[in-house]
Coordinates of C-alpha atoms and ligand atoms in Angstrom, one line a residue:
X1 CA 0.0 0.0 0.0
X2 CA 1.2 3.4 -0.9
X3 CA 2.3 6.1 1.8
X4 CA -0.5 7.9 3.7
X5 CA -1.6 10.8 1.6
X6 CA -4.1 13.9 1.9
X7 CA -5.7 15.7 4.8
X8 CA -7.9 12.3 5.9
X9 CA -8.9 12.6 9.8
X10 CA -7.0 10.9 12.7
X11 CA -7.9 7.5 13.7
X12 CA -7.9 8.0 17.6
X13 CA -11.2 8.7 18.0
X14 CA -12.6 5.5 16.0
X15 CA -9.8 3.3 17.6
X16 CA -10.9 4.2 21.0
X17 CA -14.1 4.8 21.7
X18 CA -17.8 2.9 20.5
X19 CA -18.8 4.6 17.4
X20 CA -21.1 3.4 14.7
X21 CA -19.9 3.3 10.9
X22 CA -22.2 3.1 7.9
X23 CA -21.7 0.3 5.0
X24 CA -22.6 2.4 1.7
X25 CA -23.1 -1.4 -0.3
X26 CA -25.8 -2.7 2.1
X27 CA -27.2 1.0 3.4
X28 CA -26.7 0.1 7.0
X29 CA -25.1 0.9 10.1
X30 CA -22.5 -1.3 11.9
X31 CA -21.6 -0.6 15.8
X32 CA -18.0 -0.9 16.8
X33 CA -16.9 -1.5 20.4
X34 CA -13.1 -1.2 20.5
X35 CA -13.0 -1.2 24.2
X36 CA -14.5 -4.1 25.4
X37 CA -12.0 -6.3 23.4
X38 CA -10.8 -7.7 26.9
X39 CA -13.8 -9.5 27.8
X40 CA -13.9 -12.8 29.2
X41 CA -15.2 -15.6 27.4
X42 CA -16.8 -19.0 29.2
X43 CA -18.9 -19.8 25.9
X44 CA -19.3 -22.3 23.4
X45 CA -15.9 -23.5 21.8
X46 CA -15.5 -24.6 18.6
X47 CA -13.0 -28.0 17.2
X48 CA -10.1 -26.1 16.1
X49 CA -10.4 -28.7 12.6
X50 CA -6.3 -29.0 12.2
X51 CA -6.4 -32.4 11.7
X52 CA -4.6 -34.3 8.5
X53 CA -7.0 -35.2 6.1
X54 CA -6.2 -38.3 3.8
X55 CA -5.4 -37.3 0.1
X56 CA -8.4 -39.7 -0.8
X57 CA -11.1 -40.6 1.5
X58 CA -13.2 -43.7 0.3
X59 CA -16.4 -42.1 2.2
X60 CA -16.3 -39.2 0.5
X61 CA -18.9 -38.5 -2.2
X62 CA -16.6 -35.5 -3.7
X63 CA -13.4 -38.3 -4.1
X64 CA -12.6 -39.2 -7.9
X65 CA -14.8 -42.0 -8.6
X66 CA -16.5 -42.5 -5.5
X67 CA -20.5 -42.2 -5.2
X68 CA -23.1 -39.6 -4.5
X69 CA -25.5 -40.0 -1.4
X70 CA -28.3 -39.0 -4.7
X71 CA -26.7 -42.6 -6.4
X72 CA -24.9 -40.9 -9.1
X73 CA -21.0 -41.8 -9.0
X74 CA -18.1 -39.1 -9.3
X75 CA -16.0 -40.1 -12.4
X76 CA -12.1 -40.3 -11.8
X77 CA -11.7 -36.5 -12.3
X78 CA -7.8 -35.4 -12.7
X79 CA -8.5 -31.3 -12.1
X80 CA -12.2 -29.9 -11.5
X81 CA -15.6 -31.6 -11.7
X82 CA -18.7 -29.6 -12.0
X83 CA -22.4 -31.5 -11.2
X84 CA -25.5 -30.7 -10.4
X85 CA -26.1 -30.6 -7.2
X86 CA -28.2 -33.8 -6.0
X87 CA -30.1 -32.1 -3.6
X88 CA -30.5 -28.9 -5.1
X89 CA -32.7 -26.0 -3.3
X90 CA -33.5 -24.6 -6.7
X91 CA -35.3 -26.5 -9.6
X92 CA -35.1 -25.4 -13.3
X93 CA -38.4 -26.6 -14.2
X94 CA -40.5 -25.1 -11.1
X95 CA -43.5 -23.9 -12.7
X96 CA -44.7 -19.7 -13.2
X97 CA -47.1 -19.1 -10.3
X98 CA -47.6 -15.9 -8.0
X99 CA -50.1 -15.1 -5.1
X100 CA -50.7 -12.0 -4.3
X101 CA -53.0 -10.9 -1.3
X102 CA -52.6 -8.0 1.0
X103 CA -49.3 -8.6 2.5
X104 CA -49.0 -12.2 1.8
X105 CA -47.0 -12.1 -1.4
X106 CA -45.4 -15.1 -3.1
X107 CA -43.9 -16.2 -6.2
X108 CA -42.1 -18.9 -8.1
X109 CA -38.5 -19.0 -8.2
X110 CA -37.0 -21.4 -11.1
X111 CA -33.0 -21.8 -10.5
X112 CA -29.9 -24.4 -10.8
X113 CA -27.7 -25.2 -8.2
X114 CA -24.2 -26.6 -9.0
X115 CA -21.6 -28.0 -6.8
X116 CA -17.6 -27.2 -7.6
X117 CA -15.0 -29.4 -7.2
X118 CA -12.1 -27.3 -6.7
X119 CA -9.5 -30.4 -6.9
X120 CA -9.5 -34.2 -6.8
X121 CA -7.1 -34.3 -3.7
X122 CA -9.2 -34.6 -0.6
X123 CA -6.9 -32.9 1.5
X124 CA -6.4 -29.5 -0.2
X125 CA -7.8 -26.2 -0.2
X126 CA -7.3 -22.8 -1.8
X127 CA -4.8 -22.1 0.5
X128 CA -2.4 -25.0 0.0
X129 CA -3.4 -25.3 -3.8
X130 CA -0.8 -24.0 -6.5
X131 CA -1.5 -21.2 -8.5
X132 CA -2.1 -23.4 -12.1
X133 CA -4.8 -25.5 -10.4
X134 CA -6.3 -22.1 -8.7
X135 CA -6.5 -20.7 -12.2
X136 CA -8.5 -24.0 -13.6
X137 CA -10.9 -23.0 -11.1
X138 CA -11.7 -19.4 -11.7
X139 CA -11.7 -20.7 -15.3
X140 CA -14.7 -22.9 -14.3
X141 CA -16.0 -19.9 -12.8
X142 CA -16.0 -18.2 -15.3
X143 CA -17.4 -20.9 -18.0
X144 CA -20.3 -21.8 -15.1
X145 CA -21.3 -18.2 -15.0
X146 CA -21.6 -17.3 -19.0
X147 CA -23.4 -21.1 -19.2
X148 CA -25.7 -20.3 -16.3
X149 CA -25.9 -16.7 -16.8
X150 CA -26.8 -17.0 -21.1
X151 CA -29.7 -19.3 -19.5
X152 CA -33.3 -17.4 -20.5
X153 CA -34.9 -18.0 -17.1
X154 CA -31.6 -16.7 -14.8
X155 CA -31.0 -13.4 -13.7
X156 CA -28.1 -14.2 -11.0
X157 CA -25.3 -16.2 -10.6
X158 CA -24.2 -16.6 -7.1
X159 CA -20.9 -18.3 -6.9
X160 CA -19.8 -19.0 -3.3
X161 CA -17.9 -21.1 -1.0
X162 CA -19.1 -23.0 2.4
X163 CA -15.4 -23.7 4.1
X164 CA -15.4 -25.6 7.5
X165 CA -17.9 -27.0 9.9
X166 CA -18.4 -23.6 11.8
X167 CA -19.8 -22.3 8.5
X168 CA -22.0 -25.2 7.5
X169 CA -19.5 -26.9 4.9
X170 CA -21.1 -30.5 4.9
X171 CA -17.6 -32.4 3.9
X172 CA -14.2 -31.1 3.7
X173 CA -12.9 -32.1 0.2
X174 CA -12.3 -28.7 -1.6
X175 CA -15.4 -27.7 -3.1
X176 CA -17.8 -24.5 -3.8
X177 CA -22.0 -24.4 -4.6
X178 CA -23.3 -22.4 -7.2
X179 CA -27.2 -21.3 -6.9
X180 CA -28.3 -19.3 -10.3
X181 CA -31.6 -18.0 -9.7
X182 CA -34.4 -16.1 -12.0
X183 CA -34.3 -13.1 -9.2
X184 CA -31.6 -11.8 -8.0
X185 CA -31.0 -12.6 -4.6
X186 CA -30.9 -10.3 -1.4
X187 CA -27.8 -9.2 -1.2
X188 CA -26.6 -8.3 -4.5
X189 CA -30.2 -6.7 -4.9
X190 CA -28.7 -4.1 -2.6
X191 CA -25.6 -3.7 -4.0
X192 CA -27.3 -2.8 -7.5
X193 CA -29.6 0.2 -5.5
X194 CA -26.2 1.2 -3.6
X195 CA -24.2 1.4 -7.1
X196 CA -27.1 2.9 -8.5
X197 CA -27.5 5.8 -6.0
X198 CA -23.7 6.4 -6.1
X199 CA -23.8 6.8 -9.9
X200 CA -26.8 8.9 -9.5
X201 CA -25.4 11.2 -7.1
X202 CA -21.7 11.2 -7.7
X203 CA -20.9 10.1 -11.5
X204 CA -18.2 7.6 -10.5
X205 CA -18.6 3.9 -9.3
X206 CA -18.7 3.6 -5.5
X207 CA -16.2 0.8 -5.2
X208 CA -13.7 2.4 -7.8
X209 CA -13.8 5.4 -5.4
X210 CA -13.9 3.4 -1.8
X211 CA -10.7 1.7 -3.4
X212 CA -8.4 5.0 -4.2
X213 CA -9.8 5.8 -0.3
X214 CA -8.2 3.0 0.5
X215 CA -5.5 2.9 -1.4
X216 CA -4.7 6.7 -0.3
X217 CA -4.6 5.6 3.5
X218 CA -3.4 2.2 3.6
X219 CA -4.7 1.4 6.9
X220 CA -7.2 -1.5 6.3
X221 CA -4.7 -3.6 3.5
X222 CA -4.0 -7.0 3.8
X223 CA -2.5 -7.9 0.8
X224 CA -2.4 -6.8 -3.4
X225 CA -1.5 -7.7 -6.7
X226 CA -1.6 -6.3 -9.9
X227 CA -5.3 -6.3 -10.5
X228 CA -6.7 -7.1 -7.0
X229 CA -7.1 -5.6 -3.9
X230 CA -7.8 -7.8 -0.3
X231 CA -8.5 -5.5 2.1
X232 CA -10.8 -5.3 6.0
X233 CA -13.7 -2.5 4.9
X234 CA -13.8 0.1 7.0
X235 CA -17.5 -1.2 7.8
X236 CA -16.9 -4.9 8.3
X237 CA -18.6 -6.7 10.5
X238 CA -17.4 -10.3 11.1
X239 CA -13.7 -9.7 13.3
X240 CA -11.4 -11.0 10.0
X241 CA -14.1 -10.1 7.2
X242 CA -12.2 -8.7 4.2
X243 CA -13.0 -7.5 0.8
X244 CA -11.3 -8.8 -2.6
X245 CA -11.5 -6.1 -5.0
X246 CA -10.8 -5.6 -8.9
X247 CA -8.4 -2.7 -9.2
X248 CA -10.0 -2.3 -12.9
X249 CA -13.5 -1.3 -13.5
X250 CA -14.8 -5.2 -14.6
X251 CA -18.6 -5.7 -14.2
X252 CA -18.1 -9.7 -13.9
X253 CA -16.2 -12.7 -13.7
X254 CA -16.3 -13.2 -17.8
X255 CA -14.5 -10.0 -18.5
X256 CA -11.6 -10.8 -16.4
X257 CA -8.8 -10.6 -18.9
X258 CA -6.3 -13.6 -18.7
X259 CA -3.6 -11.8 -16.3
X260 CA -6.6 -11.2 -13.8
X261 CA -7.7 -14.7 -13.9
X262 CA -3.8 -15.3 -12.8
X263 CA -3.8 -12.9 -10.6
X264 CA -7.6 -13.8 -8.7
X265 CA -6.0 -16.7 -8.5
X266 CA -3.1 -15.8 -6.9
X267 CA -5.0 -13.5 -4.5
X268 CA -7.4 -16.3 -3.2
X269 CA -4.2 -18.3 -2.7
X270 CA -2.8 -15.8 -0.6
X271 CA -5.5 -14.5 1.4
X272 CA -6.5 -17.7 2.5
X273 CA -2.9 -18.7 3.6
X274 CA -3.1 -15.5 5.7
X275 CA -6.2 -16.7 7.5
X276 CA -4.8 -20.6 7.7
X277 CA -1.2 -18.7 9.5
X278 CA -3.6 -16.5 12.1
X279 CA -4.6 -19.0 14.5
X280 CA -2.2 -21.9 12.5
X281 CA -6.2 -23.9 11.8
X282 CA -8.1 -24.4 8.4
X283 CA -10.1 -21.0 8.5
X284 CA -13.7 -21.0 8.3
X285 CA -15.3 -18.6 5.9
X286 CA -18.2 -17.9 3.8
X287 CA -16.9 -16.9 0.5
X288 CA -19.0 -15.7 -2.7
X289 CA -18.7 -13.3 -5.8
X290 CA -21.1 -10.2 -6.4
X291 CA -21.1 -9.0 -9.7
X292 CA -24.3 -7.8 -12.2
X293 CA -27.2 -9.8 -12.9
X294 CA -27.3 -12.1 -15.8
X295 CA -30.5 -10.3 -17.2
X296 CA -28.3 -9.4 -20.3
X297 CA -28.1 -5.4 -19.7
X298 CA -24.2 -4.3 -19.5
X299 CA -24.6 -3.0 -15.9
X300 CA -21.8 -0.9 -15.8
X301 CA -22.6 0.3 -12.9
X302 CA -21.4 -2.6 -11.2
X303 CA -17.8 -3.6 -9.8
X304 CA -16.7 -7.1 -9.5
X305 CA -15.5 -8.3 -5.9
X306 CA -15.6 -11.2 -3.5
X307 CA -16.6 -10.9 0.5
X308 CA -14.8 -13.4 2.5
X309 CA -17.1 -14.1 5.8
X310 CA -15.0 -15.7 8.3
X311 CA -16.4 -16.3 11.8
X312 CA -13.5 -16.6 14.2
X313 CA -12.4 -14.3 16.7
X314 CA -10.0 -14.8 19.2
X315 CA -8.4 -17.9 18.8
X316 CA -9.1 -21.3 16.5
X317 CA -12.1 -22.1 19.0
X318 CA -13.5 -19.0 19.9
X319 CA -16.1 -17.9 17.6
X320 CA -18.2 -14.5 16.9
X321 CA -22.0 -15.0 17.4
X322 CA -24.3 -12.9 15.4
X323 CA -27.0 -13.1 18.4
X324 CA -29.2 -10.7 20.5
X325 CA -28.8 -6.9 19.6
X326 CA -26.9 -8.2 16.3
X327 CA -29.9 -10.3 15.3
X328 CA -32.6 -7.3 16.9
X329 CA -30.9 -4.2 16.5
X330 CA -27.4 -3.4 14.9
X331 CA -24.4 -5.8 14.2
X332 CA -21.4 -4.9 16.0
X333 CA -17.9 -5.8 17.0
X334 CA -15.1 -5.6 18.9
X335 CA -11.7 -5.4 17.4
X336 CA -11.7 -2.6 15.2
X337 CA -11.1 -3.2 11.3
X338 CA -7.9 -1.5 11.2
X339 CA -6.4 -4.3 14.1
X340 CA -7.6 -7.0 11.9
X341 CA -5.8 -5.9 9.0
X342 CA -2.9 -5.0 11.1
X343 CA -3.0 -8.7 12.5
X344 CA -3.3 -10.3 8.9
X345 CA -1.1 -7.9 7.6
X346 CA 1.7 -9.1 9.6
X347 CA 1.6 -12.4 9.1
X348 CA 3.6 -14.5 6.4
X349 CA 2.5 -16.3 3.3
X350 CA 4.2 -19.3 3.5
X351 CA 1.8 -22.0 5.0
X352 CA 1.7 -22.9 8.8
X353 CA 2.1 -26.4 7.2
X354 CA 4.4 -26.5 5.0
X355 CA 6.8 -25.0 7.6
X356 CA 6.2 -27.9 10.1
X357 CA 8.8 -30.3 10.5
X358 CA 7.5 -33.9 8.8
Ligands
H2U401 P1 -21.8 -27.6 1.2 O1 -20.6 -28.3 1.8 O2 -21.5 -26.1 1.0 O3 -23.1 -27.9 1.9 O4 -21.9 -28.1 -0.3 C1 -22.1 -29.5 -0.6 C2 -23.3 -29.6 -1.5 O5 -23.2 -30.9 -2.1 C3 -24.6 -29.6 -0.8 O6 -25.4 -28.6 -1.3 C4 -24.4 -31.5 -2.3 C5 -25.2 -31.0 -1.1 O7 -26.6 -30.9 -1.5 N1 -24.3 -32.9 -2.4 C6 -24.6 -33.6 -3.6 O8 -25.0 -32.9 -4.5 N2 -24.4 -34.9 -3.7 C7 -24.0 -35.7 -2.6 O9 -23.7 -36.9 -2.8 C8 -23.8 -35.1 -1.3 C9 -23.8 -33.6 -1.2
ZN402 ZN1 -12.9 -36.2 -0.9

């Protein structure tokens, strides 16, 4: 990150005492506590998951040529497999139907689901893949979104990743979901107002603009390439949440050029070796893409990124809860932003086991 430049206000203030921050993607306010990081914790602790996987696991329905709880069987894949899923919450062929009374409103909602196998090795994951078989999957990525996306009755392809027990993963072998629906979902719904009212009211895209902030007062950067940017937003809300964002102005996956496929894949890599080395476990996150609807407009109002969701917070057992006044009121946290950063900023990229003696 570049030296600090400009007249931008002191930190102090926000480092110290509790102050709210507003997130300008989701139009919300997030309450952080910096002084009540010292509080004791005789809660729920999680298994810290460090364990040695085999490189094959003959129980596993992701394992090269092993088969499916749905009865299908895996075929002896060598780099990615893509299926549908076998259980899949979405169904192409649900048929048109609405209800509409008062406030009881409800519609159909066609969609594919598709599940990722990131490798055939049981035991890997982004973090401890090489960058050659990280680019084969943003390649099928990119291929699943312009297949799903070019589909007449999807509007959205959500690409994400479920990654260890505390987020709900159901099996460890390295793999992603994909859901494509005919709406588009919650989330990204409020993205596309949020780009749409920056571009309204300032001319300029909201993220291109948050990222020059950022860039200008290197204070919430964890690590960079060429074309991406992993930073903690100043509005985060899980303790280690980051941001991964496209230096260049690119609406989706698909207009990646080649050197930004490289280099999403070497950011991925990276990033996720930084949360492996913070509490030396397999970090759990919630991973996914946002980019613009499939509804074949060019929405270039939109900027391509990925939110990484991780819920630790103080250790490889000890995790945040999103309970009480998060759940009823406003989400909140503890250890500022800028101390998260700091914490993954400092920490190597070399792998906590690859520098364990055999
Ligand atoms: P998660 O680990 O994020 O739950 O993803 C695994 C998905 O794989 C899950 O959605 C599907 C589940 O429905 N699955 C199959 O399609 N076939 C199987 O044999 C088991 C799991
Ligand atoms: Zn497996």
């Amino acid at each position: 990150m570049p030296d600090r430049v400009g007249t931008l206000p002191s930190l102090t203030d926000l480092n110290t005492h509790p102050h709210v921050r507003f997130n300008p993607l989701r139009g919300e306010w997030i309450q952080v506590s910096p002084h009540r990081t010292a509080r004791p914790w005789q809660g729920q602790v999680e298994h810290s998951g460090d364990v040695d996987p085999p490189t094959y696991d003959p129980g596993c329905y992701l394992c090269p040529g092993n088969g499916r709880a749905g009865g299908k069987r895996t075929p002896d894949y060598a780099t990615t497999f893509v299926f549908d899923n076998d259980f899949p919450a979405l169904l192409p062929s649900t048929p048109a139907f609405e209800r509409r009374e008062g406030l009881l409103v409800g519609r159909a909602e066609p969609g594919i689901c598709r599940v990722v196998c990131f490798s055939p090795r049981h035991d890997l994951t982004i973090s401890r893949m090489d960058r050659d078989a990280l680019r084969g999957v943003v390649d099928v990525w990119v291929q699943e979104a312009r297949a799903l996306g070019a589909r007449r009755e999807i509007n959205y392809v959500q690409i994400f990743e479920n990654r260890g027990a505390a987020m709900g993963a159901s099996n460890p072998h390295p793999h992603g979901q994909i859901w494509a629906t005919a709406s588009v979902p919650n989330e990204p719904s409020r993205e596309q107002q949020a780009f749409d009212a920056h571009r309204a009211s300032n001319g300029t895209c909201l993220l291109c603009e948050y990222l020059a902030v950022e860039l200008s007062l290197a204070e919430r950067g964890v690590c960079e390439n060429g074309s991406f940017v992993a930073l903690v937003p100043f509005w985060g809300v899980w303790p280690f949440e980051t941001l991964v964002l496209s230096r260049r102005h690119v609406t989706d996956l698909e207009s990646m050029t080649d050197g930004e496929r490289n280099d999403l894949a070497d950011l991925l890599k990276r990033l996720t070796t930084r949360y492996d080395n913070l509490f030396e476990t397999p970090f759990p996150y919630s991973m996914g893409f946002h980019q613009r609807p499939a509804d074949g407009a060019a929405h270039d109002e939109w900027h391509l990124h990925a939110h990484f969701f991780p819920p630790l917070l103080r250790s490889a057992t000890v995790r945040k809860f999103m309970v009480g006044f998060e759940m009823l009121g406003t989400p909140q946290r503890d250890l500022t932003p800028e101390d998260s950063a700091a914490r993954l900023r400092a920490l190597g990229e070399d792998h906590y086991r690859d520098r364990r003696s055999p």
